[in-house]
Amino acid sequence: MKLLVTGGAGYIGSVVAAQLVEAGHEVAVLDDLSTGHADAVPAGAAFVQGTIAEAGPVLSQGFDAVLHFAAKSLVAESVADPAKYWTGNLGGTLALLEAMRQAGVDRIVFSSTAATYGEPERSPILETDPTRPTNPYGASKLAIDTALTAFAGLYGLGAVSLRYFNVAGAYTARDGRVYRERHDVETHLIPNVLAVALGEHPSVKVFGADYPTPDGTCVRDYIHVADLSRAHLLALDACAPGRHDIYNLGSGSGFSVQEVIAVCREVTGHPIPAEIADRRPGDPAVLVASSDKIHRELGWTPDHPSLKSIVTDAWTALPKN
Ligand code: UDP
């Protein structure tokens, strides 16, 4: 298939682009490089620098489907500057959908998020549970999911949204190339903890130890980026005209911040000092996915379900002095 990967110079988009190339697809990456890196675009994929609002001319070259990763994804930034998220994520995606319609491209796989659920009522979270996002980032992604449902019903679009839980780890492609997380502003737990083991920071901050969880720290569901990426290839095959399907993507088990730090200590052999800090606004206590639906309907199961293998791959991929 001929596929357009928006945001394919970012962490998750570049891994998916690499797996699509490996699967024999013809891949073009569209990325404005606002947070991505041109050198993350896999060899074998074409690269176009531009925003999703400018996708029209690219799409008119003829594509079978779009895999849409390009987005702003910092929760705190979305609270401070919501317009950037509504314009960039929702406005940009509506322009992309319109350009797809004009070019006759009728399939899309979309990066949605656990943040669409907000503070969940129960764990694990099912796709049918209430969606009440607690920040503009989650709200903008939920609005896109809503638009996709409407476009599927109105125009026969085939769409799949994958609601990611906590993605981590690194991917080694068949050509030996390693794809890893490289954010200029790093907010995620595992890279922040590993940065302490690398000596880049003296300690890691634990955002809140007074949550209603066994050790008082937040519980999250960590999924290996290679497993997450593989789900996109299944989703692409499952895109059916007139349908919008939504799937959660996690490993199905929860680990607390303290448990993650303990696994990082074990993997790196570094003591990794941790200090308790204030809660981060908007963090739910527990976010764990039920991934039963994608397992049942698309046959997806994680190859790397253990947190230790996720952390080991993230650690091995980091350049060390
Ligand atoms: N967290 C932390 N210290 C950090 C980064 C994150 O304690 O330096 C916590 C954060 O409050 C949350 C969990 O780790 O409870 C996972 O956060 P992350 O930003 O990785 O993902 P999120 O769940 O927000 O998508």
mmCIF file of C-alpha atoms and ligand atoms in Angstrom, residues 75 165-166 186-193 204-208 211 217-220 222 257 261 279-280 283-285 287, ligand 1:
data_model
loop_
_atom_site.group_PDB
_atom_site.id
_atom_site.type_symbol
_atom_site.label_atom_id
_atom_site.label_comp_id
_atom_site.label_asym_id
_atom_site.label_seq_id
_atom_site.Cartn_x
_atom_site.Cartn_y
_atom_site.Cartn_z
ATOM 1 C CA VAL A 75 -0.561 18.104 28.959
ATOM 2 C CA PHE A 165 -1.699 4.252 27.572
ATOM 3 C CA ASN A 166 1.970 4.787 28.640
ATOM 4 C CA GLU A 186 11.024 15.365 28.494
ATOM 5 C CA THR A 187 8.053 14.912 30.798
ATOM 6 C CA HIS A 188 7.705 11.114 30.777
ATOM 7 C CA LEU A 189 8.623 8.998 33.749
ATOM 8 C CA ILE A 190 10.874 6.281 32.299
ATOM 9 C CA PRO A 191 13.175 8.612 30.291
ATOM 10 C CA ASN A 192 13.374 10.949 33.290
ATOM 11 C CA VAL A 193 14.363 8.089 35.609
ATOM 12 C CA VAL A 204 14.051 11.954 39.978
ATOM 13 C CA LYS A 205 10.971 13.657 41.359
ATOM 14 C CA VAL A 206 8.022 11.474 42.321
ATOM 15 C CA PHE A 207 4.922 13.558 41.671
ATOM 16 C CA GLY A 208 2.748 12.700 44.663
ATOM 17 C CA TYR A 211 -2.658 8.803 46.076
ATOM 18 C CA THR A 217 2.202 6.786 43.928
ATOM 19 C CA CYS A 218 0.329 6.828 40.602
ATOM 20 C CA VAL A 219 -0.260 3.571 38.772
ATOM 21 C CA ARG A 220 0.101 3.400 34.984
ATOM 22 C CA TYR A 222 3.223 0.691 30.283
ATOM 23 C CA VAL A 257 5.907 5.237 39.986
ATOM 24 C CA ILE A 261 11.908 3.382 39.602
ATOM 25 C CA ARG A 279 1.267 16.045 42.793
ATOM 26 C CA ARG A 280 1.251 17.047 39.130
ATOM 27 C CA ASP A 283 -2.825 13.165 37.080
ATOM 28 C CA PRO A 284 -5.416 10.408 37.747
ATOM 29 C CA ALA A 285 -4.352 7.943 40.484
ATOM 30 C CA LEU A 287 -4.833 4.419 34.535
HETATM 31 N N1 UDP B 1 5.987 11.106 36.965
HETATM 32 C C1 UDP B 1 6.831 11.349 38.052
HETATM 33 N N2 UDP B 1 8.018 11.966 37.801
HETATM 34 C C2 UDP B 1 8.413 12.341 36.546
HETATM 35 C C3 UDP B 1 7.539 12.086 35.457
HETATM 36 C C4 UDP B 1 6.335 11.467 35.709
HETATM 37 O O1 UDP B 1 6.523 11.017 39.188
HETATM 38 O O2 UDP B 1 9.507 12.911 36.385
HETATM 39 C C5 UDP B 1 4.722 10.399 37.213
HETATM 40 C C6 UDP B 1 3.489 11.147 36.730
HETATM 41 O O3 UDP B 1 3.014 12.010 37.724
HETATM 42 C C7 UDP B 1 2.527 9.985 36.430
HETATM 43 C C8 UDP B 1 3.459 8.856 35.989
HETATM 44 O O4 UDP B 1 4.752 9.201 36.473
HETATM 45 O O5 UDP B 1 1.891 9.576 37.609
HETATM 46 C C9 UDP B 1 3.521 8.692 34.487
HETATM 47 O O6 UDP B 1 3.744 9.982 33.926
HETATM 48 P P1 UDP B 1 4.121 10.198 32.399
HETATM 49 O O7 UDP B 1 4.333 11.677 32.213
HETATM 50 O O8 UDP B 1 5.248 9.297 32.016
HETATM 51 O O9 UDP B 1 2.842 9.705 31.603
HETATM 52 P P2 UDP B 1 1.283 10.094 31.726
HETATM 53 O O10 UDP B 1 0.673 9.030 32.585
HETATM 54 O O11 UDP B 1 1.183 11.461 32.289
HETATM 55 O O12 UDP B 1 0.822 10.013 30.308
#
